[in-house]
Coordinates of C-alpha atoms and ligand atoms in Angstrom, one line a residue:
V26 CA -25.8 -4.0 -31.9
P27 CA -26.3 -7.8 -32.3
P28 CA -24.5 -8.9 -35.4
R29 CA -26.3 -10.5 -38.4
P30 CA -26.1 -14.2 -38.0
P31 CA -23.6 -16.1 -40.2
G32 CA -24.7 -17.7 -43.4
P33 CA -23.9 -21.2 -44.7
P34 CA -20.1 -22.0 -44.8
R35 CA -18.3 -22.3 -48.1
F36 CA -17.5 -25.9 -47.9
T37 CA -20.4 -28.2 -46.9
G38 CA -19.1 -31.7 -47.4
T39 CA -17.9 -34.2 -44.9
K40 CA -14.5 -33.8 -43.2
L41 CA -12.6 -34.9 -40.1
V42 CA -13.9 -32.7 -37.2
D43 CA -12.2 -34.6 -34.4
D44 CA -9.0 -32.9 -35.5
C45 CA -5.8 -31.6 -33.8
E46 CA -7.2 -28.0 -33.5
H47 CA -10.2 -29.3 -31.5
P48 CA -9.0 -31.8 -28.9
W49 CA -11.5 -33.1 -26.4
R50 CA -10.7 -31.9 -22.9
P51 CA -12.3 -32.9 -19.6
L52 CA -14.4 -30.3 -17.8
R53 CA -12.6 -27.7 -15.6
N54 CA -14.2 -26.2 -12.5
G55 CA -17.0 -23.9 -13.6
D56 CA -17.4 -25.2 -17.2
I57 CA -21.1 -25.3 -17.9
R58 CA -22.8 -28.1 -19.8
G59 CA -26.5 -28.9 -20.1
P60 CA -29.3 -30.9 -21.7
C61 CA -28.0 -30.8 -25.3
P62 CA -25.5 -33.4 -26.2
G63 CA -24.8 -31.7 -29.5
L64 CA -23.7 -28.4 -27.9
N65 CA -22.0 -30.1 -24.9
T66 CA -19.8 -32.0 -27.3
L67 CA -18.9 -28.9 -29.3
A68 CA -17.8 -27.1 -26.1
S69 CA -15.7 -30.0 -24.9
H70 CA -13.9 -29.9 -28.3
G71 CA -13.4 -26.2 -28.3
Y72 CA -15.7 -25.5 -31.3
L73 CA -17.6 -23.4 -28.7
P74 CA -16.0 -21.6 -25.7
R75 CA -15.1 -24.4 -23.3
D76 CA -16.8 -22.7 -20.4
G77 CA -20.2 -23.1 -22.1
V78 CA -21.2 -19.5 -22.6
A79 CA -21.4 -18.3 -26.2
T80 CA -22.9 -15.8 -28.6
P81 CA -25.6 -16.9 -31.1
S82 CA -23.1 -16.4 -34.0
Q83 CA -20.6 -18.6 -32.3
I84 CA -23.2 -21.3 -31.8
I85 CA -24.4 -21.2 -35.4
E86 CA -20.8 -21.3 -36.7
A87 CA -20.0 -24.2 -34.4
V88 CA -23.0 -26.4 -35.3
Q89 CA -22.3 -25.8 -39.0
E90 CA -18.6 -26.5 -38.7
G91 CA -18.7 -29.4 -36.2
Y92 CA -21.8 -31.3 -37.5
N93 CA -22.7 -29.7 -40.9
M94 CA -26.1 -28.7 -39.4
N95 CA -28.0 -26.8 -42.1
N96 CA -28.0 -23.0 -41.8
Q97 CA -31.8 -22.7 -41.4
I98 CA -32.2 -25.1 -38.6
A99 CA -29.0 -23.8 -36.9
T100 CA -30.3 -20.2 -37.1
V101 CA -33.9 -20.8 -36.1
T102 CA -32.9 -23.1 -33.1
T103 CA -30.3 -20.7 -31.9
F104 CA -32.5 -17.6 -31.9
I105 CA -35.4 -19.4 -30.3
A106 CA -33.0 -20.4 -27.5
H107 CA -31.3 -17.1 -27.3
L108 CA -34.6 -15.1 -27.1
M109 CA -36.0 -17.2 -24.2
D110 CA -32.8 -18.2 -22.3
G111 CA -30.1 -15.8 -23.3
N112 CA -29.1 -12.2 -22.5
V113 CA -30.1 -10.2 -25.6
V114 CA -28.3 -7.1 -24.2
T115 CA -24.8 -8.8 -23.8
D116 CA -25.5 -11.2 -26.7
L117 CA -24.5 -14.2 -24.5
L118 CA -26.2 -17.6 -23.9
S119 CA -25.4 -20.3 -21.5
I120 CA -25.6 -23.9 -22.9
G121 CA -26.6 -25.1 -19.4
E122 CA -27.5 -23.5 -16.1
K123 CA -28.0 -19.8 -15.3
T124 CA -24.8 -18.0 -14.8
R125 CA -23.5 -14.5 -14.0
R126 CA -21.1 -14.9 -17.0
T127 CA -24.0 -13.8 -19.3
G128 CA -23.9 -10.4 -17.6
P129 CA -26.4 -8.2 -15.7
D130 CA -30.0 -9.5 -16.1
P131 CA -32.8 -7.4 -17.6
P132 CA -35.7 -6.9 -15.2
S133 CA -38.0 -9.8 -14.2
P134 CA -40.1 -11.6 -15.4
A135 CA -37.1 -12.1 -17.8
I136 CA -35.3 -15.3 -16.7
V137 CA -32.1 -15.5 -18.8
G138 CA -31.8 -19.0 -17.4
G139 CA -29.6 -20.7 -19.9
I140 CA -30.8 -23.6 -22.0
S141 CA -31.3 -25.8 -18.9
N142 CA -34.1 -23.6 -17.8
H143 CA -37.2 -25.8 -17.7
G144 CA -40.3 -24.7 -19.6
T145 CA -38.7 -22.4 -22.1
F146 CA -36.7 -24.5 -24.6
E147 CA -35.9 -27.4 -22.3
G148 CA -38.9 -29.7 -21.9
D149 CA -40.2 -33.0 -20.8
A150 CA -39.8 -36.6 -22.1
S151 CA -36.2 -36.1 -23.3
M152 CA -34.5 -39.3 -24.3
T153 CA -31.6 -39.3 -22.0
R154 CA -32.5 -36.6 -19.4
G155 CA -35.2 -36.8 -16.8
D156 CA -38.2 -34.5 -16.5
A157 CA -37.7 -31.4 -14.4
F158 CA -40.5 -32.6 -12.0
F159 CA -38.2 -35.4 -10.9
G160 CA -35.4 -33.1 -10.0
D161 CA -32.8 -33.2 -12.8
N162 CA -33.6 -32.1 -16.4
H163 CA -30.0 -31.7 -17.7
S164 CA -27.6 -34.4 -16.5
F165 CA -27.0 -37.6 -18.5
N166 CA -29.3 -40.3 -17.0
Q167 CA -27.9 -43.8 -17.2
T168 CA -31.3 -45.5 -16.7
L169 CA -32.8 -43.6 -19.6
F170 CA -29.7 -44.3 -21.7
D171 CA -30.1 -48.0 -20.9
Q172 CA -33.7 -47.7 -22.3
L173 CA -32.3 -46.1 -25.5
V174 CA -29.9 -49.0 -25.8
D175 CA -32.7 -51.5 -25.2
F176 CA -34.9 -49.9 -27.8
S177 CA -32.1 -49.8 -30.3
N178 CA -31.6 -53.5 -29.8
R179 CA -35.3 -54.3 -30.1
F180 CA -36.2 -52.0 -32.9
G181 CA -33.0 -51.1 -34.7
G182 CA -30.9 -54.3 -34.7
G183 CA -28.4 -52.8 -32.3
F184 CA -28.4 -49.3 -33.9
Y185 CA -30.3 -46.1 -33.2
N186 CA -32.2 -45.1 -36.3
L187 CA -35.5 -43.4 -37.3
T188 CA -37.5 -46.6 -36.4
V189 CA -36.0 -46.6 -32.9
A190 CA -36.6 -42.8 -32.7
G191 CA -40.4 -43.3 -33.4
E192 CA -40.7 -46.0 -30.7
L193 CA -38.6 -44.3 -28.1
R194 CA -40.3 -40.9 -28.6
H195 CA -43.6 -42.6 -27.9
Q196 CA -42.3 -44.5 -24.9
R197 CA -40.9 -41.4 -23.2
I198 CA -44.1 -39.5 -23.8
Q199 CA -46.2 -42.4 -22.4
Q200 CA -43.8 -42.6 -19.4
S201 CA -44.2 -38.9 -18.7
I202 CA -48.0 -39.0 -19.1
A203 CA -48.2 -41.9 -16.6
T204 CA -45.8 -40.5 -14.0
N205 CA -45.3 -36.7 -14.3
P206 CA -48.4 -34.6 -13.1
T207 CA -46.9 -31.5 -14.7
F208 CA -45.9 -33.1 -18.1
S209 CA -46.1 -30.6 -20.9
L210 CA -45.9 -31.1 -24.6
V211 CA -47.2 -27.7 -25.9
G212 CA -46.0 -25.4 -28.6
L213 CA -42.3 -25.5 -29.1
R214 CA -41.9 -28.7 -27.1
H215 CA -44.3 -30.5 -29.4
I216 CA -41.9 -29.6 -32.3
T217 CA -38.5 -30.1 -30.5
A218 CA -39.5 -33.4 -28.9
F219 CA -39.8 -35.0 -32.3
G220 CA -37.0 -33.0 -34.0
E221 CA -34.4 -33.9 -31.4
T222 CA -34.9 -37.6 -32.0
T223 CA -33.7 -37.2 -35.6
F224 CA -30.5 -35.3 -34.7
P225 CA -28.6 -38.5 -33.6
V226 CA -29.6 -40.1 -36.9
N227 CA -28.6 -37.2 -39.1
L228 CA -25.8 -35.5 -37.2
F229 CA -24.2 -38.0 -34.8
T230 CA -23.7 -40.7 -37.6
D231 CA -20.3 -40.5 -39.3
G232 CA -20.4 -38.7 -42.7
R233 CA -18.6 -41.6 -44.3
Q234 CA -21.4 -43.9 -43.4
A235 CA -23.8 -41.9 -45.7
S236 CA -22.3 -43.3 -48.9
N237 CA -23.4 -46.8 -48.0
P238 CA -27.2 -47.4 -47.9
T239 CA -27.0 -50.1 -45.3
T240 CA -25.1 -47.9 -42.8
R241 CA -26.6 -44.5 -43.6
G242 CA -28.6 -43.1 -40.6
Q243 CA -27.6 -46.1 -38.4
L244 CA -26.0 -44.8 -35.2
T245 CA -23.8 -47.3 -33.4
L246 CA -24.4 -47.5 -29.6
S247 CA -20.8 -46.7 -28.8
A248 CA -21.0 -43.5 -30.8
A249 CA -24.3 -42.7 -29.1
R250 CA -22.7 -43.2 -25.7
S251 CA -19.7 -41.0 -26.7
F252 CA -22.0 -38.0 -27.6
F253 CA -24.7 -38.4 -25.0
K254 CA -22.6 -39.4 -22.0
D255 CA -19.0 -38.4 -22.7
M256 CA -19.7 -35.2 -24.7
R257 CA -17.0 -36.4 -27.1
F258 CA -16.7 -37.1 -30.8
P259 CA -16.1 -40.8 -31.5
T260 CA -12.4 -41.0 -32.4
G261 CA -11.7 -39.8 -35.9
F262 CA -15.3 -38.6 -36.4
F263 CA -16.3 -37.1 -39.8
R264 CA -19.3 -34.7 -39.8
A265 CA -22.4 -35.2 -41.9
A266 CA -21.9 -35.6 -45.7
V267 CA -24.5 -32.9 -46.6
P268 CA -26.0 -30.0 -44.6
S269 CA -28.6 -31.7 -42.4
G270 CA -31.2 -31.1 -39.7
N271 CA -34.4 -32.8 -38.8
E272 CA -34.9 -34.9 -41.9
G273 CA -37.2 -37.8 -41.0
I274 CA -39.1 -36.0 -38.4
E275 CA -42.4 -36.9 -40.2
V276 CA -41.4 -40.6 -40.0
V277 CA -40.9 -40.3 -36.2
F278 CA -44.2 -38.4 -35.8
A279 CA -46.2 -40.8 -38.0
A280 CA -45.1 -43.8 -35.9
H281 CA -47.2 -42.5 -33.0
P282 CA -48.9 -39.2 -33.6
I283 CA -50.0 -37.1 -30.6
E284 CA -51.6 -33.7 -30.3
P285 CA -49.9 -31.0 -28.3
G286 CA -51.1 -30.8 -24.7
R287 CA -50.3 -31.2 -21.0
N288 CA -51.1 -33.3 -18.0
H289 CA -53.5 -32.0 -15.4
G290 CA -52.4 -34.6 -12.9
V291 CA -50.9 -38.0 -13.9
N292 CA -52.7 -39.9 -16.7
N293 CA -54.8 -36.9 -17.5
Y294 CA -53.4 -35.5 -20.8
V295 CA -55.4 -32.6 -22.2
V296 CA -54.9 -31.3 -25.7
D297 CA -53.8 -27.6 -25.9
T298 CA -53.1 -26.2 -29.4
S299 CA -52.8 -22.6 -28.2
L300 CA -49.0 -22.3 -28.9
G301 CA -49.0 -24.1 -32.2
S302 CA -47.5 -27.5 -33.0
L303 CA -45.5 -29.5 -35.5
S304 CA -48.4 -29.2 -37.9
D305 CA -49.1 -25.5 -37.1
P306 CA -45.8 -23.6 -37.6
C307 CA -47.5 -20.3 -37.9
G308 CA -49.4 -20.9 -34.7
F309 CA -46.0 -21.7 -33.1
Y310 CA -44.3 -18.5 -34.4
T311 CA -47.2 -16.2 -33.4
G312 CA -47.6 -17.8 -30.0
F313 CA -43.9 -17.8 -29.4
V314 CA -43.6 -14.0 -30.1
N315 CA -46.9 -12.7 -28.7
T316 CA -47.2 -15.0 -25.7
T317 CA -43.9 -16.5 -24.7
I318 CA -41.5 -13.7 -25.5
K319 CA -44.0 -11.0 -24.6
G320 CA -44.5 -12.8 -21.3
L321 CA -40.8 -12.7 -20.5
Y322 CA -40.5 -9.1 -21.7
P323 CA -43.8 -7.3 -21.2
N324 CA -42.5 -3.7 -21.5
P325 CA -38.9 -3.5 -22.7
T326 CA -37.3 -0.2 -23.2
G327 CA -34.0 1.2 -24.7
V328 CA -31.3 -1.2 -25.8
L329 CA -33.3 -4.2 -24.5
R330 CA -36.3 -3.4 -26.7
R331 CA -34.1 -2.6 -29.7
N332 CA -32.2 -5.9 -29.3
L333 CA -35.4 -7.9 -28.8
N334 CA -36.7 -6.5 -32.1
I335 CA -33.4 -7.3 -33.9
N336 CA -33.3 -10.9 -32.6
L337 CA -37.0 -11.4 -33.4
Q338 CA -36.3 -10.2 -37.0
F339 CA -33.4 -12.7 -37.3
L340 CA -35.8 -15.4 -36.2
Y341 CA -38.5 -14.4 -38.6
D342 CA -36.1 -14.1 -41.5
A343 CA -34.7 -17.6 -40.8
L344 CA -38.0 -19.2 -40.1
S345 CA -39.9 -17.5 -42.9
P346 CA -43.1 -19.4 -41.8
P347 CA -45.3 -20.0 -44.8
D348 CA -48.3 -17.7 -45.2
C349 CA -47.6 -16.3 -41.8
P350 CA -47.4 -12.5 -41.3
Q351 CA -44.7 -11.1 -39.1
V352 CA -45.8 -9.8 -35.7
F353 CA -44.4 -6.8 -33.9
P354 CA -45.1 -6.9 -30.1
Y355 CA -42.8 -4.0 -29.5
G356 CA -43.5 -1.8 -32.5
R357 CA -40.7 -1.3 -35.1
N358 CA -37.3 0.0 -34.4
Ligands
HEM27 C1 -31.7 -31.4 -26.9 C2 -30.6 -26.8 -27.7 C3 -28.1 -28.0 -31.6 C4 -28.7 -32.7 -30.5 C5 -31.6 -30.0 -26.8 C6 -32.2 -29.3 -25.7 C7 -31.9 -28.0 -25.9 C8 -31.1 -27.9 -27.1 C9 -32.3 -26.8 -25.1 C10 -33.0 -29.9 -24.5 C11 -34.4 -30.1 -25.0 C12 -35.0 -31.3 -24.1 O1 -34.7 -32.4 -24.5 O2 -35.6 -31.0 -23.1 C13 -29.9 -26.7 -28.9 C14 -29.5 -25.5 -29.5 C15 -28.8 -25.8 -30.6 C16 -28.8 -27.3 -30.7 C17 -29.9 -24.0 -29.0 C18 -28.3 -24.8 -31.6 C19 -28.3 -25.0 -32.9 C20 -28.0 -29.4 -31.6 C21 -27.2 -30.1 -32.5 C22 -27.3 -31.4 -32.2 C23 -28.3 -31.5 -31.1 C24 -26.3 -29.5 -33.6 C25 -26.7 -32.7 -32.8 C26 -25.6 -32.6 -33.5 C27 -29.7 -32.7 -29.5 C28 -30.3 -33.9 -29.0 C29 -31.1 -33.6 -28.0 C30 -31.0 -32.1 -27.8 C31 -30.0 -35.3 -29.6 C32 -32.0 -34.5 -27.2 C33 -31.4 -35.0 -25.9 C34 -32.3 -36.0 -25.2 O3 -33.4 -36.2 -25.6 O4 -31.8 -36.7 -24.3 N1 -30.9 -29.2 -27.6 N2 -29.4 -27.7 -29.6 N3 -28.6 -30.2 -30.7 N4 -30.1 -31.7 -28.8 FE1 -29.7 -29.7 -29.1
MG28 MG1 -35.7 -32.2 -21.3

């Protein structure tokens, strides 16, 4: 039976996390990494299993311990990923590509593709990763990182901050609209595309910077390179000063608002609100469960059905979407 997810830790202040018990180590043959610089770094420091395959509880513990990510965002994000990309029978999720190490797959159309799987959690217009349409949606992309650096210099005085995030988010979306005929920004991706741009501000900046208003939320470009490219804490890194998540997402969105939608051919962006959006969390929750998860698991039975229901319950409890009734596509256990 999938265990109840961990709650918040007892101590939630800043502390040294680049410590002796968590040395950075280079990748060994077979170690899996993927599109998330946050999780990649935790695996390379041993906060997560270094091979890149973990349980949801391990992921929640690790993001809380290593970054001081807040319990709600940690839990919601992890169960969204696990339900789409993980194996709910073995309780294992790959932080990158599909692997046999998550155990035997449930019947198709289930994918269990790991978080690199395009079109579930992973999506287009990432800051430092290319669109799947162009062939690689998970590796560090130097050209895109150079653009992040350029924007940080132009809009952030040499730092990555919320102002830079607003401009870079817009730029990446416009680039994808203009070049990727399959560009998609519907449902979950409309939410994560904006949320992810705040994580470097809130979680990659050193917790000791927070006490000074002029350095708070200003990510140095060497720290950015360390996380995004090297999957490594900056030497002597202290985690966030308070439990944090996507604070400032409304600032990033307000800089250049856009409705959810997708391209039907390049430069032909068509609004599609059917799977919810940043401004429609209940629509997101309902569409996620009734369309996305039901699409992957149309007729689950036995342990698979039981575990889907348990994981969906964990998600609903953590999300507690306002004025939004829970839905039960598989009945109740
Ligand atoms: C991107 C999963 C926690 C920072 C992503 C992506 C996935 C993912 C699937 C790729 C989305 C895309 O851009 O296409 C997760 C899961 C987490 C988690 C399941 C569990 C809680 C974190 C944490 C941080 C973080 C704790 C920071 C400390 C980022 C950033 C990106 C990203 C900055 C955007 C990368 C880019 O645009 O180039 N994450 N993540 N994530 N994640 Fe995570
Ligand atoms: Mg992506």
